[in-house]
Short mmCIF file of C-alpha atoms in Angstrom, two decimals:
data_model
loop_
_atom_site.label_atom_id
_atom_site.label_comp_id
_atom_site.label_asym_id
_atom_site.label_seq_id
_atom_site.Cartn_x
_atom_site.Cartn_y
_atom_site.Cartn_z
CA MET J 1 9.19 4.66 7.74
CA LYS J 2 11.73 2.77 5.72
CA ILE J 3 10.89 2.55 2.03
CA THR J 4 12.79 0.51 -0.54
CA VAL J 5 12.03 0.38 -4.24
CA GLU J 6 12.83 -2.59 -6.47
CA HIS J 7 12.12 -3.29 -10.10
CA ALA J 8 10.85 -6.81 -10.67
CA ALA J 9 10.63 -8.85 -13.86
CA GLY J 10 8.25 -7.37 -16.39
CA GLY J 11 8.89 -3.84 -15.19
CA THR J 12 6.71 -4.02 -12.08
CA THR J 13 7.85 -1.65 -9.34
CA VAL J 14 7.81 -3.17 -5.85
CA ILE J 15 7.76 -0.70 -2.97
CA ARG J 16 8.45 -2.22 0.45
CA ALA J 17 7.34 -0.15 3.40
CA ALA J 18 8.26 -0.86 7.00
CA GLY J 19 7.90 0.91 10.31
CA SER J 20 5.45 3.66 11.11
CA GLY J 21 3.02 4.67 8.36
CA THR J 22 1.90 7.98 9.81
CA VAL J 23 1.62 11.57 8.66
CA HIS J 24 5.30 12.11 9.47
CA CYS J 25 6.29 9.80 6.59
CA ALA J 26 3.41 10.45 4.20
CA GLY J 27 5.49 12.61 1.85
CA GLU J 28 8.12 9.92 1.40
CA LEU J 29 5.54 7.21 0.63
CA HIS J 30 3.64 9.53 -1.71
CA ALA J 31 6.83 10.39 -3.62
CA ALA J 32 7.78 6.72 -4.04
CA LEU J 33 4.31 5.82 -5.32
CA ALA J 34 4.16 8.84 -7.66
CA ALA J 35 7.50 7.89 -9.20
CA ALA J 36 6.37 4.27 -9.59
CA PHE J 37 3.13 5.29 -11.32
CA ALA J 38 5.13 7.35 -13.82
CA ALA J 39 6.32 4.03 -15.31
CA PRO J 40 3.89 2.07 -17.50
CA ALA J 41 4.08 -1.24 -15.59
CA GLY J 42 2.30 -2.25 -12.38
CA VAL J 43 3.03 -1.23 -8.82
CA VAL J 44 3.10 -3.47 -5.74
CA LEU J 45 3.13 -1.97 -2.24
CA GLU J 46 4.34 -4.56 0.25
CA VAL J 47 3.33 -3.58 3.79
CA SER J 48 4.07 -6.61 5.98
CA GLY J 49 6.69 -4.56 7.85
CA VAL J 50 4.36 -1.67 8.62
CA GLU J 51 3.70 -1.54 12.36
CA GLU J 52 1.18 1.29 12.58
CA ILE J 53 -0.86 3.49 10.28
CA ASP J 54 -3.01 6.57 10.49
CA ALA J 55 -5.50 8.26 8.20
CA SER J 56 -2.74 9.75 6.03
CA PHE J 57 -1.52 6.25 5.13
CA LEU J 58 -5.07 5.21 4.19
CA GLN J 59 -5.53 8.39 2.14
CA ILE J 60 -2.35 7.64 0.19
CA LEU J 61 -3.58 4.09 -0.50
CA CYS J 62 -6.92 5.38 -1.78
CA ALA J 63 -5.14 7.89 -4.03
CA ALA J 64 -2.79 5.17 -5.27
CA GLY J 65 -5.74 3.02 -6.29
CA LYS J 66 -7.11 5.90 -8.35
CA SER J 67 -3.67 6.71 -9.79
CA ALA J 68 -3.37 3.18 -11.18
CA ALA J 69 -5.68 4.28 -14.01
CA GLY J 70 -5.33 1.44 -16.44
CA GLY J 71 -2.32 -0.09 -14.71
CA THR J 72 -2.10 -2.46 -11.78
CA PHE J 73 -1.76 -1.59 -8.12
CA ARG J 74 -1.57 -4.33 -5.52
CA LEU J 75 -1.26 -4.13 -1.77
CA GLU J 76 0.51 -7.16 -0.33
CA GLY J 77 1.26 -8.33 3.19
CA CYS J 78 -1.74 -6.83 4.96
CA ALA J 79 -2.25 -9.19 7.88
CA GLY J 80 -3.39 -9.33 11.49
CA PRO J 81 -2.58 -6.10 13.31
CA LEU J 82 -2.29 -4.00 10.16
CA ALA J 83 -5.68 -5.21 8.90
CA ARG J 84 -7.18 -4.34 12.30
CA MET J 85 -5.63 -0.86 12.06
CA PHE J 86 -7.53 -0.32 8.80
CA ALA J 87 -10.75 -1.10 10.67
CA ALA J 88 -9.80 1.07 13.67
CA ALA J 89 -9.27 4.02 11.30
CA GLY J 90 -12.83 3.60 10.04
CA PHE J 91 -12.12 1.43 7.02
CA PRO J 92 -13.03 -2.23 6.75
CA PRO J 93 -10.01 -4.54 6.51
CA PRO J 94 -8.80 -4.59 2.90
CA PRO J 95 -10.39 -7.31 0.75
CA GLY J 96 -8.68 -10.61 1.39
CA ALA J 97 -6.80 -9.45 4.48
CA THR J 98 -6.13 -12.33 6.85
CA GLU J 99 -4.40 -13.05 10.13
CA VAL J 100 -1.71 -15.02 8.26
CA GLY J 101 -0.97 -12.71 5.33
CA THR J 102 -2.30 -12.12 1.87
CA ALA J 103 -1.84 -10.61 -1.53
CA MET J 104 -4.78 -8.46 -2.52
CA SER J 105 -6.03 -6.01 -5.07
CA CYS J 106 -6.58 -2.40 -4.21
CA GLY J 107 -8.41 0.07 -6.40
CA HIS J 108 -11.89 1.10 -7.36
CA GLY J 109 -14.26 -1.34 -5.72
CA GLY J 110 -11.43 -3.69 -4.72
CA GLU J 111 -10.89 -4.90 -8.26
CA THR J 112 -7.53 -5.48 -9.88
CA ARG J 113 -6.65 -2.55 -12.09
#
């Protein structure tokens, strides 16, 4: 998995993930998210370049939603095949996921945090 980290206006950290989101890359994604949550501003995980996921990727997303605790965590770019992979792994497609692409909230109950 290729992960890049950018700092957007207002201090938001944007993490762009591409490639394979499987257990083999879980540590790298976890480390990037943990570092981003150490800052007080929001975190955006952009996943339009992710080609496959497994349960470890979903587990990291669930943990990230809980880690937001008072901040903001958004998952962006979850479309078509990736949204179907969420369902295939036993999760419903993320709220707002579409075939075209979307920006969505991720956290407790799907609300913006």
